[in-house]
Coordinates of C-alpha atoms in Angstrom, one line a residue:
M1 CA 15.0 12.6 -10.7
K2 CA 17.3 13.0 -7.7
I3 CA 16.1 14.3 -4.4
Q4 CA 17.1 17.9 -4.5
Q5 CA 20.0 19.2 -2.5
G6 CA 18.6 21.9 -0.2
R7 CA 20.4 24.5 1.9
N8 CA 21.3 21.8 4.5
R9 CA 23.7 20.1 2.1
E10 CA 25.5 18.3 4.8
N11 CA 22.4 16.2 5.6
K12 CA 21.6 13.1 3.6
P13 CA 18.3 13.2 1.6
L14 CA 15.4 11.8 3.6
N15 CA 12.2 10.4 2.1
F16 CA 9.1 10.2 4.3
A17 CA 6.7 9.8 1.3
V18 CA 4.4 6.8 1.1
G19 CA 6.1 5.3 -1.9
P20 CA 8.7 5.0 -3.1
V21 CA 10.3 4.8 0.4
M22 CA 13.9 4.7 1.8
M23 CA 15.5 1.4 0.9
S24 CA 18.1 -0.5 3.0
D25 CA 21.7 -0.7 2.0
E26 CA 21.2 -4.5 1.4
V27 CA 18.4 -3.9 -1.1
L28 CA 20.3 -1.0 -2.8
E29 CA 23.2 -3.3 -3.3
I30 CA 21.1 -5.8 -5.1
G31 CA 19.6 -3.1 -7.3
S32 CA 23.1 -2.0 -8.3
Q33 CA 24.0 -5.3 -10.0
Q34 CA 23.6 -6.2 -13.6
I35 CA 20.3 -7.7 -14.5
P36 CA 20.7 -11.4 -15.3
Y37 CA 18.9 -13.5 -17.9
F38 CA 15.8 -14.9 -16.2
R39 CA 14.5 -17.9 -18.1
T40 CA 16.7 -20.2 -16.0
A41 CA 16.1 -22.8 -13.2
A42 CA 18.0 -20.6 -10.7
F43 CA 15.6 -17.6 -11.3
S44 CA 12.6 -19.9 -11.2
E45 CA 13.6 -21.0 -7.7
I46 CA 13.9 -17.3 -6.6
V47 CA 10.3 -16.6 -7.9
K48 CA 9.0 -19.7 -6.2
Y49 CA 10.6 -18.6 -2.9
N50 CA 9.1 -15.2 -3.3
E51 CA 5.6 -16.7 -3.8
R52 CA 5.9 -19.0 -0.7
M53 CA 7.2 -16.1 1.5
Y54 CA 4.6 -13.6 0.3
L55 CA 1.8 -16.0 1.0
S56 CA 3.3 -16.9 4.4
L57 CA 3.5 -13.2 5.4
L58 CA -0.3 -13.0 4.7
N59 CA -1.0 -16.3 6.4
A60 CA -2.8 -17.2 3.2
P61 CA -4.9 -20.4 3.3
E62 CA -3.9 -23.7 1.7
N63 CA -3.8 -23.8 -2.1
S64 CA -3.4 -20.0 -2.4
R65 CA -1.3 -18.6 -5.2
A66 CA 0.7 -15.5 -5.8
V67 CA 1.0 -13.5 -9.0
F68 CA 3.9 -11.0 -9.7
L69 CA 2.8 -8.4 -12.1
T70 CA 5.1 -5.8 -13.7
G71 CA 3.1 -2.6 -13.1
S72 CA 2.1 -0.3 -10.3
G73 CA -0.5 -1.1 -7.7
T74 CA -3.2 0.2 -10.0
S75 CA -2.4 -2.5 -12.5
A76 CA -3.0 -5.1 -9.9
M77 CA -6.3 -3.4 -8.8
E78 CA -7.5 -3.6 -12.4
A79 CA -6.2 -7.1 -13.0
A80 CA -7.9 -8.4 -9.8
V81 CA -11.3 -6.8 -10.8
I82 CA -11.4 -7.9 -14.5
N83 CA -10.2 -11.4 -13.8
T84 CA -12.7 -12.2 -11.1
L85 CA -15.7 -10.0 -11.8
D86 CA -18.0 -9.3 -14.8
A87 CA -21.3 -7.7 -15.8
G88 CA -23.2 -10.4 -13.9
D89 CA -21.8 -9.3 -10.6
R90 CA -23.1 -6.6 -8.2
V91 CA -20.3 -4.9 -6.5
L92 CA -20.0 -2.7 -3.4
V93 CA -17.1 -0.2 -3.4
V94 CA -15.8 1.8 -0.4
N95 CA -14.7 5.2 -1.7
G96 CA -13.1 7.5 0.9
G97 CA -10.5 9.2 -1.3
T98 CA -8.3 8.9 -4.4
F99 CA -7.8 5.1 -4.4
G100 CA -11.4 4.2 -3.5
S101 CA -12.4 6.4 -6.5
R102 CA -9.9 4.4 -8.6
F103 CA -11.8 1.2 -7.9
C104 CA -14.9 3.0 -9.1
D105 CA -13.2 4.1 -12.3
I106 CA -12.1 0.5 -13.0
C107 CA -15.6 -0.8 -12.6
D108 CA -17.0 2.0 -14.8
I109 CA -14.5 1.3 -17.6
H110 CA -15.2 -2.4 -17.6
S111 CA -19.0 -2.1 -17.2
I112 CA -19.1 -3.9 -13.9
P113 CA -22.3 -2.9 -12.0
H114 CA -21.4 -1.3 -8.6
D115 CA -22.7 0.8 -5.8
V116 CA -20.5 3.1 -3.7
I117 CA -20.2 3.6 0.0
K118 CA -19.0 7.2 0.2
C119 CA -16.9 8.0 3.2
E120 CA -16.0 11.6 4.1
Y121 CA -12.3 12.4 3.7
G122 CA -10.5 11.3 6.8
K123 CA -13.4 9.3 8.2
T124 CA -13.6 5.6 8.6
L125 CA -16.3 3.2 7.5
T126 CA -18.8 2.7 10.3
R127 CA -20.8 -0.4 11.2
E128 CA -24.0 1.6 10.6
Q129 CA -22.9 2.7 7.1
L130 CA -21.8 -0.8 6.1
F131 CA -24.7 -2.8 7.4
S132 CA -27.3 -0.6 5.8
Y133 CA -26.2 -2.6 2.7
N134 CA -26.8 -5.9 4.3
A135 CA -28.9 -8.5 2.4
H136 CA -28.9 -6.5 -0.8
N137 CA -27.6 -9.3 -3.0
Y138 CA -24.1 -8.0 -3.5
T139 CA -21.6 -10.5 -4.9
A140 CA -18.3 -8.7 -4.4
F141 CA -16.7 -6.0 -2.2
L142 CA -13.8 -3.7 -3.1
V143 CA -11.8 -1.8 -0.5
N144 CA -8.5 0.0 -0.1
L145 CA -7.6 -1.2 3.4
C146 CA -5.6 2.0 3.9
E147 CA -7.0 4.9 1.9
T148 CA -3.5 6.2 1.4
S149 CA -4.7 9.7 0.2
T150 CA -6.1 10.4 3.7
G151 CA -4.3 7.9 5.9
V152 CA -7.5 6.2 7.0
L153 CA -7.4 2.5 8.0
Y154 CA -10.7 0.6 7.5
D155 CA -11.7 -2.2 9.9
L156 CA -11.0 -5.5 8.1
N157 CA -12.7 -7.5 10.8
L158 CA -15.9 -5.5 10.3
I159 CA -15.7 -5.9 6.5
S160 CA -15.0 -9.6 6.8
E161 CA -18.0 -10.0 9.1
F162 CA -20.2 -8.3 6.5
C163 CA -18.8 -10.3 3.6
R164 CA -19.1 -13.7 5.4
L165 CA -22.7 -12.9 6.3
N166 CA -23.6 -12.1 2.7
N167 CA -21.2 -14.6 1.0
I168 CA -19.4 -11.8 -0.8
F169 CA -16.2 -12.1 -2.7
L170 CA -13.7 -9.7 -1.1
I171 CA -10.8 -7.9 -2.9
V172 CA -8.5 -6.0 -0.6
D173 CA -6.1 -3.4 -1.9
A174 CA -3.4 -3.5 0.8
V175 CA -0.8 -1.7 -1.3
S176 CA 0.1 0.6 1.7
A177 CA -1.2 -1.5 4.6
F178 CA 0.8 -4.7 4.0
L179 CA 3.4 -5.1 6.7
C180 CA 2.2 -2.0 8.5
D181 CA -1.2 -3.1 9.6
R182 CA -2.4 -6.6 10.4
I183 CA -3.8 -8.6 7.4
D184 CA -4.5 -12.3 7.9
M185 CA -6.1 -14.0 4.9
S186 CA -7.0 -17.1 6.8
E187 CA -8.7 -15.2 9.7
S188 CA -10.4 -12.6 7.4
C189 CA -12.4 -13.6 4.3
A190 CA -10.2 -11.7 1.9
D191 CA -10.1 -13.6 -1.4
I192 CA -7.5 -11.4 -3.1
V193 CA -4.9 -9.2 -1.4
I194 CA -2.8 -6.7 -3.4
T195 CA 0.4 -4.9 -2.5
G196 CA 3.2 -3.1 -4.3
S197 CA 7.0 -3.2 -4.2
Q198 CA 7.5 0.5 -3.3
K199 CA 5.7 0.6 0.0
A200 CA 6.6 -1.4 3.2
L201 CA 8.5 -3.9 1.1
A202 CA 10.8 -0.9 0.5
L203 CA 11.9 -1.9 -3.1
A204 CA 12.1 0.0 -6.4
P205 CA 8.6 0.7 -7.9
G206 CA 7.3 -1.3 -10.7
L207 CA 6.2 -4.6 -9.2
S208 CA 2.7 -5.4 -7.8
L209 CA 1.9 -8.6 -6.0
L210 CA -1.5 -10.4 -5.8
A211 CA -2.3 -13.2 -3.3
L212 CA -5.3 -15.3 -4.4
N213 CA -7.0 -17.9 -2.3
E214 CA -8.5 -21.0 -3.9
R215 CA -11.9 -19.3 -4.5
A216 CA -10.1 -16.5 -6.3
V217 CA -8.0 -18.9 -8.4
D218 CA -11.2 -20.7 -9.4
R219 CA -12.8 -17.4 -10.5
V220 CA -9.7 -16.5 -12.6
L221 CA -9.7 -19.9 -14.3
R222 CA -13.4 -19.7 -15.2
N223 CA -13.5 -16.0 -16.3
N224 CA -12.6 -15.4 -19.9
I225 CA -11.3 -11.8 -20.3
K226 CA -10.4 -9.7 -23.3
S227 CA -6.8 -8.9 -22.3
L228 CA -3.4 -10.3 -23.3
Y229 CA -1.2 -8.8 -20.6
F230 CA -3.6 -8.8 -17.7
D231 CA -5.0 -12.4 -18.1
L232 CA -4.0 -13.9 -14.8
K233 CA -4.6 -17.5 -16.1
A234 CA -1.3 -17.2 -17.9
Y235 CA 0.5 -16.0 -14.8
L236 CA -0.9 -18.8 -12.7
K237 CA 0.2 -21.4 -15.3
D238 CA 3.7 -20.0 -15.8
G239 CA 4.0 -19.5 -12.0
E240 CA 3.9 -23.2 -11.5
R241 CA 7.4 -23.3 -12.9
G242 CA 8.5 -20.1 -11.3
Q243 CA 8.2 -17.9 -14.4
T244 CA 5.9 -15.2 -15.8
P245 CA 4.3 -15.1 -19.3
F246 CA 6.1 -11.8 -20.2
T247 CA 9.4 -10.2 -19.2
P248 CA 9.0 -9.3 -15.5
A249 CA 10.7 -6.6 -13.4
V250 CA 13.7 -9.0 -13.0
G251 CA 15.8 -6.6 -10.9
T252 CA 12.9 -5.9 -8.5
L253 CA 12.1 -9.6 -8.1
L254 CA 15.7 -10.1 -7.1
Q255 CA 15.4 -7.2 -4.6
L256 CA 12.2 -8.8 -3.4
H257 CA 14.1 -12.1 -2.8
G258 CA 16.7 -10.3 -0.7
R259 CA 14.1 -8.2 1.2
L260 CA 11.9 -11.3 2.0
K261 CA 15.0 -13.0 3.5
Q262 CA 15.6 -9.9 5.5
I263 CA 12.0 -9.9 6.8
E264 CA 12.2 -13.6 7.6
R265 CA 15.4 -12.9 9.6
D266 CA 13.9 -10.0 11.5
G267 CA 10.8 -11.6 12.8
G268 CA 8.5 -11.9 9.9
T269 CA 5.1 -10.0 9.7
D270 CA 5.0 -9.3 13.4
G271 CA 8.5 -7.8 13.3
E272 CA 7.7 -5.5 10.4
I273 CA 4.4 -4.3 11.8
A274 CA 6.1 -3.6 15.2
K275 CA 8.8 -1.5 13.5
C276 CA 6.2 0.5 11.6
R277 CA 4.1 1.0 14.7
K278 CA 7.0 2.3 16.7
R279 CA 8.0 4.7 13.9
A280 CA 4.5 6.1 13.7
K281 CA 4.2 6.5 17.5
Y282 CA 7.6 8.2 17.8
F283 CA 6.7 10.7 15.1
R284 CA 3.1 11.3 16.4
D285 CA 4.4 11.8 20.0
G286 CA 7.1 14.2 18.7
I287 CA 4.7 16.6 16.9
K288 CA 2.3 17.1 19.8
K289 CA 3.7 20.6 20.4
L290 CA 3.4 21.7 16.8
P291 CA 0.3 23.5 15.4
I292 CA -0.8 20.5 13.3
S293 CA -3.2 17.7 14.1
M294 CA -4.2 14.2 12.8
F295 CA -6.5 14.2 9.8
A296 CA -7.6 10.5 9.9
D297 CA -10.0 9.4 12.6
S298 CA -8.7 5.8 12.3
P299 CA -5.1 6.1 11.1
S300 CA -3.0 3.4 9.5
D301 CA 0.5 3.0 10.9
C302 CA 1.9 3.3 7.4
V303 CA 1.2 7.0 7.3
T304 CA 0.3 10.0 9.3
S305 CA -2.0 12.5 7.6
L306 CA -1.8 16.0 9.1
V307 CA -3.8 19.3 8.9
L308 CA -2.5 22.7 9.8
S309 CA -4.1 24.6 12.7
D310 CA -3.4 27.9 11.0
T311 CA -5.6 27.9 7.9
S312 CA -3.7 30.8 6.4
K313 CA -0.7 28.5 5.9
S314 CA -0.6 26.0 3.0
A315 CA 0.1 22.3 3.5
Y316 CA 1.6 22.2 0.0
N317 CA 4.0 24.9 1.1
V318 CA 5.1 22.6 3.9
F319 CA 6.0 20.0 1.3
E320 CA 7.9 22.6 -0.9
T321 CA 9.8 24.1 2.0
L322 CA 10.9 20.8 3.4
M323 CA 12.0 19.6 0.0
N324 CA 13.9 22.8 -1.0
D325 CA 15.3 24.0 2.3
Y326 CA 15.9 20.7 4.2
N327 CA 16.3 18.0 1.6
I328 CA 13.4 16.2 3.1
W329 CA 10.4 14.7 1.2
V330 CA 7.0 14.3 2.7
C331 CA 3.8 13.5 0.7
P332 CA 1.6 16.4 -0.6
N333 CA -2.0 15.9 -1.4
G334 CA -3.8 17.0 -4.5
G335 CA -7.3 18.3 -5.4
E336 CA -9.3 19.9 -2.7
L337 CA -6.9 18.7 0.0
R338 CA -3.8 20.2 -1.6
D339 CA -3.5 23.1 0.8
K340 CA -5.1 21.4 3.8
V341 CA -3.3 18.0 4.2
F342 CA 0.2 16.6 4.0
R343 CA 1.3 13.1 4.9
V344 CA 4.4 11.6 6.6
G345 CA 5.1 7.9 5.9
H346 CA 6.4 5.3 8.4
M347 CA 7.7 2.7 5.9
G348 CA 11.2 1.9 4.8
A349 CA 14.7 2.3 6.2
L350 CA 14.0 5.1 8.7
D351 CA 15.0 5.5 12.3
N352 CA 14.3 7.9 15.2
T353 CA 17.2 10.2 14.3
D354 CA 15.6 10.7 10.9
Y355 CA 12.3 11.6 12.5
D356 CA 14.1 14.0 14.9
R357 CA 15.4 15.9 11.8
L358 CA 12.0 16.0 10.3
I359 CA 10.4 17.2 13.5
E360 CA 13.0 19.9 13.9
A361 CA 12.4 21.1 10.3
L362 CA 8.7 21.2 10.9
G363 CA 9.3 23.2 14.1
A364 CA 11.3 25.7 12.1
F365 CA 8.6 26.0 9.5
F366 CA 5.9 26.7 12.1
A367 CA 8.3 29.1 13.9
V368 CA 8.1 27.1 17.1
D369 CA 10.6 28.8 19.5
E370 CA 10.8 26.1 22.1
K371 CA 12.9 23.0 21.5
V372 CA 10.7 20.2 20.2
E373 CA 11.6 16.9 21.6
G374 CA 11.3 13.7 19.5
G375 CA 9.2 11.8 22.0

């Protein structure tokens, strides 16, 4: 599906969603090429480079491994859980929205005992909430570092402190947070970190990435699971030679190779986080005169979630109007937040002039007479 051509046809389509995001010309060029055969030494070297760079960007500890899984971020969430946890575990799950609920669903489906820390939509996990579960014999902890459905960023330092104190195995879904908010596997006690190709990596969807430290690798090797495609033992074994057990998303892995070189050139993790933070600040400063406000009390820099001051207006109508009249995509919400919240992403190939156009369109939607400056 193409982004619709709205009434402002002279303007290029702009995508402020939180995945897929706008891709750079360099990545688009890679994606336009024919897909090569991949069981070759040359492709193996590309995969090995991708693994080294991904682990480097996370400052993963020595002997860590990466797995490239052809599937969305949810496939990596499920693979991480079923390869390292079982019915003998007692798991604690943070649920503050759609993706926290997804971790709960995965545990339910696979009969993994778990308790839930329920966070109110838009609210972060507090120390008081978390430490009420201290010394309760939990063995694992699941968290979506950025609950993308609400834009909340949880405190990884706080969670790491709790997990260290209780010797808990920590799985972090950083699908949206990676390269937008700081994640250091060596400083934190994250055993597995997950991300996806269509977020801050700004690639085509369809590839998820898992970083596993030595403790996680050991759990994978010891845990016998009933799955062919999701058995990570096969991925770890084939990964030693730069391959995957099944046909991977070859084109996206080639895009990843180009994108990782681009990131390395542009200052690595720090450079990407700084870009994302600047985009978020520019947009948030630029909307201060508009009748909307931040929804998340501890926002990630990957996305700004917004509520309308005028409750008679629908947030979903903002999404529809921007798409149809301005050729601009933002992210709508579903469920009970459908008419209350919409989200604006800060990942991908976007600059201040793109945000100026979005802010101007939002000003027109809310019938703001005065000129809204971009910050």
